[in-house]
Every structure is written in C-alpha cells, then in structure tokens.
Short mmCIF file of C-alpha atoms and ligand atoms in Angstrom, two decimals:
data_model
loop_
_atom_site.label_atom_id
_atom_site.label_comp_id
_atom_site.label_asym_id
_atom_site.label_seq_id
_atom_site.Cartn_x
_atom_site.Cartn_y
_atom_site.Cartn_z
CA MET A 14 6.69 -7.05 11.50
CA HIS A 15 2.95 -6.49 11.24
CA GLY A 16 1.22 -9.64 10.16
CA SER A 17 -0.73 -7.82 7.42
CA ILE A 18 2.55 -6.94 5.73
CA ILE A 19 3.71 -10.51 5.72
CA THR A 20 0.25 -12.03 4.66
CA LEU A 21 0.41 -9.50 1.77
CA LEU A 22 4.03 -10.56 0.94
CA LYS A 23 2.49 -14.14 0.78
CA ARG A 24 -0.21 -12.95 -1.61
CA TYR A 25 2.31 -11.02 -3.59
CA VAL A 26 4.54 -14.11 -4.25
CA GLN A 27 1.45 -16.40 -4.91
CA THR A 28 0.02 -13.85 -7.56
CA GLN A 29 3.25 -12.80 -9.20
CA TYR A 30 4.74 -16.25 -9.15
CA ASP A 31 2.77 -19.16 -7.89
CA HIS A 32 1.92 -21.04 -4.66
CA SER A 33 4.74 -23.55 -4.90
CA THR A 34 7.30 -20.60 -5.02
CA TRP A 35 5.77 -19.36 -1.59
CA VAL A 36 6.01 -22.93 -0.21
CA LYS A 37 9.73 -23.22 -1.46
CA LEU A 38 10.55 -19.83 0.06
CA MET A 39 8.99 -20.81 3.42
CA GLU A 40 11.03 -24.02 3.49
CA LEU A 41 14.23 -22.33 2.53
CA SER A 42 13.64 -19.80 5.25
CA GLY A 43 13.07 -22.61 7.77
CA LEU A 44 9.39 -21.34 8.34
CA ASP A 45 7.42 -24.22 7.02
CA THR A 46 5.64 -24.74 10.33
CA VAL A 47 4.73 -21.12 10.71
CA VAL A 48 1.17 -19.90 9.83
CA PHE A 49 0.87 -16.10 9.24
CA ASP A 50 -2.11 -14.22 10.18
CA HIS A 51 -3.04 -10.48 10.24
CA LYS A 52 -3.17 -9.94 13.91
CA THR A 53 0.30 -11.36 15.07
CA VAL A 54 3.52 -9.39 15.06
CA TYR A 55 6.32 -11.66 13.66
CA PRO A 56 10.05 -11.27 14.04
CA ASP A 57 11.66 -9.08 11.40
CA GLU A 58 13.98 -11.85 10.59
CA HIS A 59 11.10 -13.84 8.90
CA MET A 60 10.74 -11.11 6.39
CA TYR A 61 14.46 -10.64 5.79
CA ALA A 62 14.75 -14.41 5.33
CA LEU A 63 11.84 -14.61 2.81
CA VAL A 64 12.88 -11.54 0.84
CA GLY A 65 16.56 -12.72 0.89
CA HIS A 66 15.68 -16.17 -0.48
CA ALA A 67 13.26 -14.65 -2.99
CA ALA A 68 16.17 -12.57 -4.29
CA GLU A 69 18.40 -15.63 -4.76
CA MET A 70 15.58 -17.57 -6.39
CA THR A 71 14.68 -14.81 -8.80
CA GLY A 72 18.11 -13.24 -9.29
CA ILE A 73 16.33 -9.78 -8.57
CA PRO A 74 18.23 -7.73 -5.93
CA ALA A 75 16.60 -7.57 -2.58
CA GLY A 76 16.33 -3.76 -2.80
CA GLU A 77 14.49 -3.99 -6.06
CA LEU A 78 12.06 -6.66 -4.60
CA HIS A 79 11.30 -4.40 -1.81
CA GLU A 80 10.43 -1.63 -4.18
CA LYS A 81 8.12 -3.86 -6.17
CA PHE A 82 6.55 -5.23 -3.09
CA GLY A 83 6.03 -1.65 -1.56
CA GLU A 84 4.05 -0.60 -4.84
CA TYR A 85 2.03 -3.69 -4.57
CA LEU A 86 1.11 -3.00 -0.84
CA VAL A 87 -0.56 0.36 -1.40
CA PRO A 88 -4.08 -0.38 -2.33
CA ASP A 89 -4.44 -2.76 0.61
CA LEU A 90 -2.85 -0.37 3.10
CA MET A 91 -5.15 2.40 1.88
CA TYR A 92 -8.14 0.16 2.17
CA MET A 93 -7.17 -0.76 5.73
CA TYR A 94 -6.85 2.83 6.78
CA GLN A 95 -9.14 4.57 4.44
CA LYS A 96 -11.08 6.44 7.13
CA MET A 97 -8.00 8.47 7.87
CA VAL A 98 -7.61 9.77 4.34
CA LYS A 99 -9.10 13.24 3.52
CA PRO A 100 -10.78 13.17 0.12
CA GLU A 101 -8.79 16.12 -1.24
CA TRP A 102 -5.43 14.40 -0.51
CA LYS A 103 -3.26 13.42 -3.40
CA THR A 104 0.21 11.64 -3.47
CA LEU A 105 2.35 14.42 -1.76
CA ASP A 106 -0.37 15.11 0.90
CA MET A 107 -0.67 11.42 1.79
CA ILE A 108 3.06 11.15 2.29
CA GLU A 109 3.08 14.50 4.34
CA HIS A 110 0.35 13.13 6.70
CA THR A 111 1.29 9.59 7.06
CA GLU A 112 3.34 10.08 10.26
CA GLN A 113 0.51 11.70 12.07
CA THR A 114 -2.32 9.58 10.62
CA MET A 115 -1.61 5.94 9.52
CA HIS A 116 1.74 5.34 11.10
CA LYS A 117 0.48 6.85 14.38
CA GLN A 118 -2.57 4.55 14.28
CA VAL A 119 -0.35 1.53 13.52
CA ARG A 120 1.80 2.48 16.65
CA LEU A 121 -1.30 2.74 18.88
CA GLU A 122 -2.71 -0.60 17.66
CA HIS A 123 0.13 -2.63 19.15
CA THR A 124 3.16 -1.85 21.35
CA GLN A 125 5.35 -4.02 19.15
CA ASN A 126 4.41 -2.22 15.96
CA MET A 127 7.14 0.09 14.86
CA PRO A 128 6.57 1.69 11.49
CA PRO A 129 9.41 3.84 10.34
CA VAL A 130 9.67 7.46 11.34
CA LEU A 131 9.07 9.60 8.24
CA ASN A 132 10.23 13.13 8.70
CA VAL A 133 8.71 15.01 5.68
CA THR A 134 9.70 18.49 4.66
CA ARG A 135 7.28 20.07 2.10
CA LEU A 136 9.40 22.23 -0.06
CA GLY A 137 6.36 23.49 -1.90
CA ALA A 138 3.12 22.57 -3.44
CA ASN A 139 4.83 20.06 -5.87
CA GLU A 140 7.87 18.98 -3.94
CA LEU A 141 8.83 17.26 -0.69
CA VAL A 142 11.75 15.32 0.92
CA ILE A 143 11.25 12.23 3.11
CA ASP A 144 13.74 11.44 5.79
CA TYR A 145 13.10 7.75 6.44
CA VAL A 146 14.44 6.40 9.75
CA SER A 147 14.32 2.79 10.80
CA PRO A 148 16.61 0.19 12.07
CA ARG A 149 14.86 -2.32 9.57
CA ARG A 150 16.65 -0.53 6.76
CA MET A 151 13.67 -0.99 4.28
CA GLY A 152 14.17 2.31 2.35
CA GLY A 153 13.39 0.33 -0.94
CA LEU A 154 10.05 -0.54 0.50
CA ALA A 155 9.48 3.28 1.06
CA VAL A 156 10.44 4.20 -2.54
CA GLY A 157 7.91 1.50 -3.69
CA ILE A 158 5.16 2.73 -1.40
CA VAL A 159 5.64 6.26 -2.95
CA ARG A 160 5.30 4.89 -6.39
CA GLY A 161 2.31 2.84 -5.39
CA LEU A 162 0.75 5.94 -3.93
CA ALA A 163 1.25 7.88 -7.25
CA THR A 164 -0.50 5.07 -9.03
CA TYR A 165 -3.24 4.93 -6.37
CA PHE A 166 -3.96 8.65 -6.79
CA ASP A 167 -3.74 8.48 -10.59
CA GLU A 168 -0.49 10.57 -10.72
CA SER A 169 2.01 8.02 -11.84
CA ASP A 170 2.91 10.02 -14.97
CA LEU A 171 3.53 13.17 -12.82
CA ILE A 172 5.43 11.88 -9.82
CA ASP A 173 9.14 11.55 -9.78
CA VAL A 174 10.74 9.53 -6.90
CA GLN A 175 14.55 9.90 -6.37
CA PRO A 176 16.38 8.34 -3.45
CA THR A 177 19.35 10.62 -2.77
CA THR A 178 21.21 8.43 -0.33
CA SER A 179 21.72 4.59 -0.29
CA GLU A 180 18.43 2.83 0.04
CA ASP A 181 19.57 0.28 2.45
CA GLY A 182 20.64 2.48 5.30
CA GLU A 183 18.99 3.27 8.59
CA ARG A 184 18.37 6.82 7.28
CA VAL A 185 17.26 7.19 3.68
CA ARG A 186 16.52 10.44 2.03
CA ILE A 187 13.92 10.36 -0.82
CA HIS A 188 13.09 13.39 -2.99
CA VAL A 189 9.59 13.34 -4.47
CA ARG A 190 8.55 15.89 -7.02
CA ARG A 191 5.26 16.36 -9.03
CA SER A 192 5.53 18.00 -12.43
CA SER A 193 2.89 20.62 -12.81
CA LEU A 194 0.38 20.06 -15.68
C1 HEM B 405 -0.68 4.70 2.89
C2 HEM B 405 -0.59 4.70 4.22
C3 HEM B 405 0.22 3.84 5.03
C4 HEM B 405 -0.17 2.89 5.83
C5 HEM B 405 -1.53 2.47 6.15
C6 HEM B 405 1.13 2.28 6.41
C7 HEM B 405 1.11 1.14 7.27
C8 HEM B 405 2.23 0.48 7.68
C9 HEM B 405 2.26 -0.68 8.52
C10 HEM B 405 0.99 -1.34 9.18
C11 HEM B 405 3.54 -1.01 8.68
C12 HEM B 405 4.15 -2.07 9.49
C13 HEM B 405 4.77 -1.70 10.74
C14 HEM B 405 5.31 -2.82 11.71
O1 HEM B 405 5.23 -3.90 11.32
O2 HEM B 405 5.74 -2.40 12.81
C15 HEM B 405 4.38 -0.09 7.80
C16 HEM B 405 5.68 -0.20 7.67
C17 HEM B 405 6.40 0.68 6.78
N1 HEM B 405 5.95 1.74 6.33
FE1 HEM B 405 4.10 2.45 6.24
N2 HEM B 405 2.23 2.94 5.78
C18 HEM B 405 1.61 3.85 5.07
C19 HEM B 405 2.41 4.81 4.32
C20 HEM B 405 3.80 4.77 4.22
C21 HEM B 405 4.54 5.71 3.47
C22 HEM B 405 4.05 6.85 2.62
C23 HEM B 405 5.82 5.31 3.58
C24 HEM B 405 7.12 5.75 2.90
C25 HEM B 405 7.09 6.79 2.02
C26 HEM B 405 5.82 4.08 4.36
C27 HEM B 405 6.97 3.31 4.73
C28 HEM B 405 6.94 2.17 5.45
C29 HEM B 405 8.13 1.30 5.48
C30 HEM B 405 9.33 1.36 4.74
C31 HEM B 405 7.68 0.28 6.33
C32 HEM B 405 8.55 -1.08 6.74
C33 HEM B 405 9.12 -1.08 8.11
C34 HEM B 405 10.37 -0.22 8.36
O3 HEM B 405 10.96 0.17 7.38
O4 HEM B 405 10.68 0.02 9.51
N3 HEM B 405 4.70 3.82 4.80
N4 HEM B 405 3.59 0.80 7.30
#
C-alpha cells in the first residue's frame, strides 16, 4: 500500500483519537519498529493489521472504519493530484475520470502501486455505477471516498451513495446518484 495512504491513516488516528492510540495500534500490529513515509510502498498486511486492531479497540466494524477513513482521505488526495482535476468537474465527473487520471498516474509512479480498477458507467447526468475491482477488498474505502468527494465538491446534501453488493468482496458495485436541485 502506498505510503501516503498509511501516513494519512496515522494522522487520522492521531487526530480522531490521540497519539497514544496510534502507538498502541502499532504495537498490537507488531509494527513498533516500522517508520512510515510517503515514498515507500508497504505490505498491505500492515494496513489490514492496523485497521483490524483499530476495529477491536473502538468496537467500530472494520468496514465502517474504512468508510470513515476514506472520507477523511479526500482533501489530501485531491491536493496531491490537483493538477489533474478540471475546474468544471463535480463529484460524478471526478469519479468518472479517476481511472484515466489519478489512478493512472498512481500506477505510473511506482510499479508496485496498484489502485483498484474502477469501471464506471455513467447512466446519465446525475447517475453512475462504479464497479470496483481489487483483491484488497477495500470497497468500504471506496464508499467513503465517494462521500468525501461529495463534501469536497460541496454536494454532500445532493449525493446518495448505495453499495448494491457486499462491501468486502473483490468486486463491489456502488450506485451514486445526485438529486437535481
Ligand atoms: C480523488 C482522486 C483519487 C486519488 C488521487 C486516488 C489515489 C489513490 C492512491 C494513491 C491509492 C493507493 C494505491 C496503492 O497503494 O497501490 C488509492 C487506492 C484506492 N483508491 Fe483511489 N484515488 C482517487 C479516487 C478514488 C475514487 C473515486 C475511488 C472510489 C470510488 C477510489 C478508491 C480507492 C480504493 C478503495 C483504494 C484502496 C486500494 C484498493 O482497494 O485496492 N479512489 N487511490
């Protein structure tokens, strides 16, 4: 997993909980000697262990934590890749173009980067379906990212996000609809 995502997970835990919670999670995950940075690609197991222990500690299911973390990630992700965003894009356009812009760029940056494949079908101006495909099974993170994008583009009151399959499979279908004003 991309180091930026794990360092943002660290900041998420430190700001939503506190620094000692992060230290405890690292110990429980057997990672107390690991130092995370933005440039390294880390084994996915690190992220699974951290989120798994966080779920045990907080009593919040891992899927729900993934969603909350996905929402939190968006402003930083958008900042990192802002040059690729067209000024006229809103939430649905961003989702529709992620595969050919942001995720394409992430794949080029490092051969070990492997963001999920997002097959997006635009059903109309106000509706699309995302077919998420990834062996990482982080569909909850995708749902959270969609919510975070809606907040980022000031459309959180308008955007409805509905996973229509289980969120923890390798293929997850997510229906996104914008109500017209
Ligand atoms: C806003 C623009 C976006 C940027 C800059 C971005 C960037 C990234 C990066 C850097 C990773 C880590 C990849 C790796 O470690 O191999 C990642 C993973 C991921 N992205 Fe994106 N992403 C964006 C939009 C989206 C959208 C719109 C979705 C879904 C609706 C999405 C879903 C995911 C998920 C679920 C992962 C976790 C890894 C996995 O499931 O395989 N991303 N993204």
